[in-house]
Amino acid sequence: MGKTLLLISRRTEDQAFAAQVAMTAGLSLHTIHKHEDSGTAIVAEEPLVIFVDACKEDLYQAFERSIQESIGMFSERINPNNIHFISSRQLEHLPYLVQSPLFGHFIMRNYLNTKESGEHYGYVVRATLLERAFGIKNMMSPKAKVQVVKLSEASQKRDAVEAVKNYLLAAKFQSRMATVVANAVDELLMNAIFDAPVDELGRPLYNTTPRSAQMKLGGRQVVEMHLAYDGKYVAITAVDLFGSLDKMSVLSYVSKSYSTSEYKVRTSVANAGIGLATVFKSGGSFLFASESRTRTEVTVFFRRLDNYRKFKDQFRFLSTQMYF
């Protein structure tokens, strides 16, 4: 298998973005314009990563049909963890992607600065090419400094969230932006504590427990929060040791929630996994990495900007890496 990023798109902005991603991730870039040629190109190039313009359903269908005819949807050459769909539209308007068995990653085409966005996403792509996309350090530039906090009691969540907010304020994030990030972290930790734990049969243990409950978090129930900042991007990861995240449930709830004011995965639903507090509307990007029955890491990314409108409309993505 060659160290190639295959881009399937006619758009010049996609090509500029993908070129920077490839450079950062240590890949060579190969571009084709016709989705109908996808299968043939995949057979010839054996790419590690595939970027696909999927802003229209007919483009997606041409891509899927070419794979089906040339390779087969369930071929070892096709791994959803390595397929990145690009669109200028929100995920809520793209049901054909949400329901696709090929879905792995979604990139909003609001690059703003293709070099900066491509470099940022290049680190994420680099992490997804590891045996397991775990470890916040792997998703950030080498300049990032990482801090780790372990929560042994549910009540420590509040202090952890407050610590994140204070850290961001000290890093010159505007107060409103720091609050948005802190709220996202609160939701991630809340769901890691209450929604991730399941019994041996996969049944939720605490999804109906009041979120104000005082609980000891011992053994597998210990939750970790990892924070990294490289001077531009801040990333925070919530870690649980249950690996109960279900990709299709997450995608379903996230895409349905985009039209609401809450932007959350419904935490009352069994097996909903770790929830999202703020997704695209607040400017956040997410990487879900989960190994079944072993570990889940959900990382939220935000770019520090001086203007809240730019912060809200910054480049973003939603990625999933599922291991079985």
PDB file of C-alpha atoms in Angstrom, residues 70-244:
ATOM      1  CA  SER A  70     -14.504  -2.245  -9.221  1.00  0.00           C
ATOM      2  CA  ILE A  71     -13.717  -3.458  -5.712  1.00  0.00           C
ATOM      3  CA  GLY A  72     -16.808  -4.307  -3.680  1.00  0.00           C
ATOM      4  CA  MET A  73     -18.174  -2.334  -0.753  1.00  0.00           C
ATOM      5  CA  PHE A  74     -16.785  -4.773   1.793  1.00  0.00           C
ATOM      6  CA  SER A  75     -13.369  -5.267   0.255  1.00  0.00           C
ATOM      7  CA  GLU A  76     -10.322  -5.062   2.523  1.00  0.00           C
ATOM      8  CA  ARG A  77      -9.217  -2.157   0.347  1.00  0.00           C
ATOM      9  CA  ILE A  78     -12.133  -0.077   1.626  1.00  0.00           C
ATOM     10  CA  ASN A  79     -11.924   1.109   5.226  1.00  0.00           C
ATOM     11  CA  PRO A  80     -14.408   3.807   6.368  1.00  0.00           C
ATOM     12  CA  ASN A  81     -11.814   4.956   8.933  1.00  0.00           C
ATOM     13  CA  ASN A  82      -9.774   6.288   5.989  1.00  0.00           C
ATOM     14  CA  ILE A  83     -12.545   7.924   3.924  1.00  0.00           C
ATOM     15  CA  HIS A  84     -13.122  11.672   4.322  1.00  0.00           C
ATOM     16  CA  PHE A  85     -16.190  13.268   2.714  1.00  0.00           C
ATOM     17  CA  ILE A  86     -16.070  16.993   1.896  1.00  0.00           C
ATOM     18  CA  SER A  87     -19.112  19.243   1.556  1.00  0.00           C
ATOM     19  CA  SER A  88     -20.090  22.898   1.732  1.00  0.00           C
ATOM     20  CA  ARG A  89     -23.375  21.912   3.383  1.00  0.00           C
ATOM     21  CA  GLN A  90     -24.060  20.963   6.981  1.00  0.00           C
ATOM     22  CA  LEU A  91     -24.326  17.286   7.828  1.00  0.00           C
ATOM     23  CA  GLU A  92     -28.031  17.637   8.623  1.00  0.00           C
ATOM     24  CA  HIS A  93     -28.635  18.197   4.886  1.00  0.00           C
ATOM     25  CA  LEU A  94     -26.624  15.134   3.847  1.00  0.00           C
ATOM     26  CA  PRO A  95     -28.584  12.041   4.932  1.00  0.00           C
ATOM     27  CA  TYR A  96     -26.886   9.967   2.242  1.00  0.00           C
ATOM     28  CA  LEU A  97     -23.590  10.489   4.094  1.00  0.00           C
ATOM     29  CA  VAL A  98     -24.989   9.900   7.572  1.00  0.00           C
ATOM     30  CA  GLN A  99     -26.481   6.590   6.430  1.00  0.00           C
ATOM     31  CA  SER A 100     -23.530   5.525   4.309  1.00  0.00           C
ATOM     32  CA  PRO A 101     -21.597   2.395   5.345  1.00  0.00           C
ATOM     33  CA  LEU A 102     -18.530   4.221   4.003  1.00  0.00           C
ATOM     34  CA  PHE A 103     -18.788   7.146   6.429  1.00  0.00           C
ATOM     35  CA  GLY A 104     -15.674   7.825   8.444  1.00  0.00           C
ATOM     36  CA  HIS A 105     -15.051  11.576   8.413  1.00  0.00           C
ATOM     37  CA  PHE A 106     -16.902  14.741   7.436  1.00  0.00           C
ATOM     38  CA  ILE A 107     -15.110  17.961   6.455  1.00  0.00           C
ATOM     39  CA  MET A 108     -16.946  21.274   6.134  1.00  0.00           C
ATOM     40  CA  ARG A 109     -15.593  23.195   3.168  1.00  0.00           C
ATOM     41  CA  ASN A 110     -15.138  26.428   5.104  1.00  0.00           C
ATOM     42  CA  TYR A 111     -11.360  26.264   4.937  1.00  0.00           C
ATOM     43  CA  LEU A 112     -10.907  30.062   5.318  1.00  0.00           C
ATOM     44  CA  ASN A 113      -7.132  29.571   5.119  1.00  0.00           C
ATOM     45  CA  THR A 114      -6.301  26.345   3.277  1.00  0.00           C
ATOM     46  CA  LYS A 115      -2.716  26.266   4.579  1.00  0.00           C
ATOM     47  CA  GLU A 116      -3.636  26.634   8.269  1.00  0.00           C
ATOM     48  CA  SER A 117      -6.709  24.413   8.058  1.00  0.00           C
ATOM     49  CA  GLY A 118      -4.842  21.823   6.008  1.00  0.00           C
ATOM     50  CA  GLU A 119      -1.983  21.718   8.483  1.00  0.00           C
ATOM     51  CA  HIS A 120      -4.385  21.340  11.418  1.00  0.00           C
ATOM     52  CA  TYR A 121      -6.323  18.557   9.719  1.00  0.00           C
ATOM     53  CA  GLY A 122      -3.082  16.971   8.564  1.00  0.00           C
ATOM     54  CA  TYR A 123      -2.161  16.253  12.169  1.00  0.00           C
ATOM     55  CA  VAL A 124      -5.578  14.654  12.671  1.00  0.00           C
ATOM     56  CA  VAL A 125      -5.144  12.518   9.540  1.00  0.00           C
ATOM     57  CA  ARG A 126      -1.697  11.504  10.750  1.00  0.00           C
ATOM     58  CA  ALA A 127      -3.240  10.289  14.017  1.00  0.00           C
ATOM     59  CA  THR A 128      -5.892   8.265  12.190  1.00  0.00           C
ATOM     60  CA  LEU A 129      -3.164   6.348  10.358  1.00  0.00           C
ATOM     61  CA  LEU A 130      -1.754   4.973  13.605  1.00  0.00           C
ATOM     62  CA  GLU A 131      -2.796   1.527  14.799  1.00  0.00           C
ATOM     63  CA  ARG A 132      -5.201   3.320  17.157  1.00  0.00           C
ATOM     64  CA  ALA A 133      -6.076   7.023  16.947  1.00  0.00           C
ATOM     65  CA  PHE A 134      -5.621   7.463  20.679  1.00  0.00           C
ATOM     66  CA  GLY A 135      -3.550  10.149  22.362  1.00  0.00           C
ATOM     67  CA  ILE A 136      -4.201  13.866  22.064  1.00  0.00           C
ATOM     68  CA  LYS A 137      -0.505  14.555  21.430  1.00  0.00           C
ATOM     69  CA  ASN A 138      -0.747  12.678  18.130  1.00  0.00           C
ATOM     70  CA  MET A 139      -3.460  15.042  16.846  1.00  0.00           C
ATOM     71  CA  MET A 140      -1.654  18.317  17.479  1.00  0.00           C
ATOM     72  CA  SER A 141       1.419  20.149  16.271  1.00  0.00           C
ATOM     73  CA  PRO A 142       4.723  19.334  18.026  1.00  0.00           C
ATOM     74  CA  LYS A 143       4.415  22.617  19.934  1.00  0.00           C
ATOM     75  CA  ALA A 144       1.409  21.389  21.915  1.00  0.00           C
ATOM     76  CA  LYS A 145       1.707  21.038  25.669  1.00  0.00           C
ATOM     77  CA  VAL A 146      -0.465  18.353  27.257  1.00  0.00           C
ATOM     78  CA  GLN A 147      -1.999  18.191  30.719  1.00  0.00           C
ATOM     79  CA  VAL A 148      -3.869  15.195  32.165  1.00  0.00           C
ATOM     80  CA  VAL A 149      -6.532  15.200  34.880  1.00  0.00           C
ATOM     81  CA  LYS A 150      -8.051  12.030  36.381  1.00  0.00           C
ATOM     82  CA  LEU A 151     -11.536  12.151  37.838  1.00  0.00           C
ATOM     83  CA  SER A 152     -12.133   9.674  40.665  1.00  0.00           C
ATOM     84  CA  GLU A 153     -15.420  11.263  41.736  1.00  0.00           C
ATOM     85  CA  ALA A 154     -18.280  12.643  39.631  1.00  0.00           C
ATOM     86  CA  SER A 155     -18.212  15.851  41.665  1.00  0.00           C
ATOM     87  CA  GLN A 156     -14.723  16.643  40.316  1.00  0.00           C
ATOM     88  CA  LYS A 157     -16.202  17.365  36.892  1.00  0.00           C
ATOM     89  CA  ARG A 158     -17.163  20.898  37.878  1.00  0.00           C
ATOM     90  CA  ASP A 159     -13.624  21.728  39.023  1.00  0.00           C
ATOM     91  CA  ALA A 160     -12.163  20.222  35.837  1.00  0.00           C
ATOM     92  CA  VAL A 161     -14.433  22.321  33.616  1.00  0.00           C
ATOM     93  CA  GLU A 162     -13.668  25.465  35.599  1.00  0.00           C
ATOM     94  CA  ALA A 163      -9.945  24.721  35.281  1.00  0.00           C
ATOM     95  CA  VAL A 164     -10.307  24.476  31.493  1.00  0.00           C
ATOM     96  CA  LYS A 165     -12.100  27.815  31.344  1.00  0.00           C
ATOM     97  CA  ASN A 166      -9.454  29.525  33.483  1.00  0.00           C
ATOM     98  CA  TYR A 167      -6.702  28.004  31.364  1.00  0.00           C
ATOM     99  CA  LEU A 168      -8.287  29.367  28.191  1.00  0.00           C
ATOM    100  CA  LEU A 169      -8.754  32.830  29.670  1.00  0.00           C
ATOM    101  CA  ALA A 170      -5.067  32.847  30.607  1.00  0.00           C
ATOM    102  CA  ALA A 171      -4.286  31.802  27.011  1.00  0.00           C
ATOM    103  CA  LYS A 172      -6.120  34.938  25.767  1.00  0.00           C
ATOM    104  CA  PHE A 173      -9.347  33.271  24.637  1.00  0.00           C
ATOM    105  CA  GLN A 174     -12.205  35.762  24.864  1.00  0.00           C
ATOM    106  CA  SER A 175     -14.560  35.031  27.749  1.00  0.00           C
ATOM    107  CA  ARG A 176     -17.450  34.072  25.456  1.00  0.00           C
ATOM    108  CA  MET A 177     -15.245  31.655  23.536  1.00  0.00           C
ATOM    109  CA  ALA A 178     -13.832  30.150  26.726  1.00  0.00           C
ATOM    110  CA  THR A 179     -17.377  29.564  27.928  1.00  0.00           C
ATOM    111  CA  VAL A 180     -18.333  27.764  24.696  1.00  0.00           C
ATOM    112  CA  VAL A 181     -15.338  25.429  24.999  1.00  0.00           C
ATOM    113  CA  ALA A 182     -15.955  24.842  28.700  1.00  0.00           C
ATOM    114  CA  ASN A 183     -19.585  23.912  28.008  1.00  0.00           C
ATOM    115  CA  ALA A 184     -18.455  21.404  25.380  1.00  0.00           C
ATOM    116  CA  VAL A 185     -16.001  19.862  27.843  1.00  0.00           C
ATOM    117  CA  ASP A 186     -18.705  19.695  30.515  1.00  0.00           C
ATOM    118  CA  GLU A 187     -20.905  17.683  28.162  1.00  0.00           C
ATOM    119  CA  LEU A 188     -18.089  15.329  27.167  1.00  0.00           C
ATOM    120  CA  LEU A 189     -17.169  14.602  30.774  1.00  0.00           C
ATOM    121  CA  MET A 190     -20.824  14.258  31.778  1.00  0.00           C
ATOM    122  CA  ASN A 191     -21.389  11.588  29.183  1.00  0.00           C
ATOM    123  CA  ALA A 192     -18.098   9.817  29.899  1.00  0.00           C
ATOM    124  CA  ILE A 193     -19.180   9.532  33.536  1.00  0.00           C
ATOM    125  CA  PHE A 194     -22.864   8.661  33.134  1.00  0.00           C
ATOM    126  CA  ASP A 195     -23.449   7.305  29.615  1.00  0.00           C
ATOM    127  CA  ALA A 196     -20.319   5.371  28.728  1.00  0.00           C
ATOM    128  CA  PRO A 197     -20.432   2.740  31.541  1.00  0.00           C
ATOM    129  CA  VAL A 198     -22.165  -0.480  30.482  1.00  0.00           C
ATOM    130  CA  ASP A 199     -22.410  -3.992  31.920  1.00  0.00           C
ATOM    131  CA  GLU A 200     -21.064  -7.153  30.276  1.00  0.00           C
ATOM    132  CA  LEU A 201     -24.118  -7.319  28.017  1.00  0.00           C
ATOM    133  CA  GLY A 202     -23.691  -3.718  26.884  1.00  0.00           C
ATOM    134  CA  ARG A 203     -26.582  -2.371  28.950  1.00  0.00           C
ATOM    135  CA  PRO A 204     -26.155   1.194  30.288  1.00  0.00           C
ATOM    136  CA  LEU A 205     -25.463   1.387  34.002  1.00  0.00           C
ATOM    137  CA  TYR A 206     -26.071   5.051  34.808  1.00  0.00           C
ATOM    138  CA  ASN A 207     -27.858   6.664  31.834  1.00  0.00           C
ATOM    139  CA  THR A 208     -30.940   7.343  34.002  1.00  0.00           C
ATOM    140  CA  THR A 209     -28.946   8.434  37.060  1.00  0.00           C
ATOM    141  CA  PRO A 210     -29.375  12.128  37.947  1.00  0.00           C
ATOM    142  CA  ARG A 211     -26.384  14.093  36.690  1.00  0.00           C
ATOM    143  CA  SER A 212     -26.074  15.718  40.112  1.00  0.00           C
ATOM    144  CA  ALA A 213     -25.519  12.338  41.799  1.00  0.00           C
ATOM    145  CA  GLN A 214     -22.385  11.965  43.914  1.00  0.00           C
ATOM    146  CA  MET A 215     -20.505   8.937  42.587  1.00  0.00           C
ATOM    147  CA  LYS A 216     -17.126   7.366  43.176  1.00  0.00           C
ATOM    148  CA  LEU A 217     -15.335   6.581  39.918  1.00  0.00           C
ATOM    149  CA  GLY A 218     -13.162   3.573  40.641  1.00  0.00           C
ATOM    150  CA  GLY A 219     -11.665   0.895  38.400  1.00  0.00           C
ATOM    151  CA  ARG A 220     -12.942   1.142  34.819  1.00  0.00           C
ATOM    152  CA  GLN A 221     -15.168   4.061  35.762  1.00  0.00           C
ATOM    153  CA  VAL A 222     -12.231   6.444  36.233  1.00  0.00           C
ATOM    154  CA  VAL A 223     -12.495   9.203  33.626  1.00  0.00           C
ATOM    155  CA  GLU A 224      -9.567  11.166  32.270  1.00  0.00           C
ATOM    156  CA  MET A 225      -9.476  14.627  30.731  1.00  0.00           C
ATOM    157  CA  HIS A 226      -6.535  15.530  28.504  1.00  0.00           C
ATOM    158  CA  LEU A 227      -5.909  19.131  27.430  1.00  0.00           C
ATOM    159  CA  ALA A 228      -3.467  20.275  24.745  1.00  0.00           C
ATOM    160  CA  TYR A 229      -2.715  23.741  23.388  1.00  0.00           C
ATOM    161  CA  ASP A 230      -0.199  24.683  20.689  1.00  0.00           C
ATOM    162  CA  GLY A 231      -0.722  28.438  20.628  1.00  0.00           C
ATOM    163  CA  LYS A 232      -3.406  28.258  17.919  1.00  0.00           C
ATOM    164  CA  TYR A 233      -5.640  25.279  18.631  1.00  0.00           C
ATOM    165  CA  VAL A 234      -6.877  23.911  21.920  1.00  0.00           C
ATOM    166  CA  ALA A 235      -7.983  20.280  22.111  1.00  0.00           C
ATOM    167  CA  ILE A 236      -9.635  18.521  25.040  1.00  0.00           C
ATOM    168  CA  THR A 237     -10.203  14.768  25.244  1.00  0.00           C
ATOM    169  CA  ALA A 238     -12.585  12.843  27.507  1.00  0.00           C
ATOM    170  CA  VAL A 239     -11.437   9.248  28.027  1.00  0.00           C
ATOM    171  CA  ASP A 240     -13.466   6.286  29.291  1.00  0.00           C
ATOM    172  CA  LEU A 241     -12.530   2.609  29.505  1.00  0.00           C
ATOM    173  CA  PHE A 242     -15.781   1.060  28.289  1.00  0.00           C
ATOM    174  CA  GLY A 243     -15.612   1.471  24.513  1.00  0.00           C
ATOM    175  CA  SER A 244     -19.418   1.569  24.255  1.00  0.00           C
TER     176      SER A 244
END
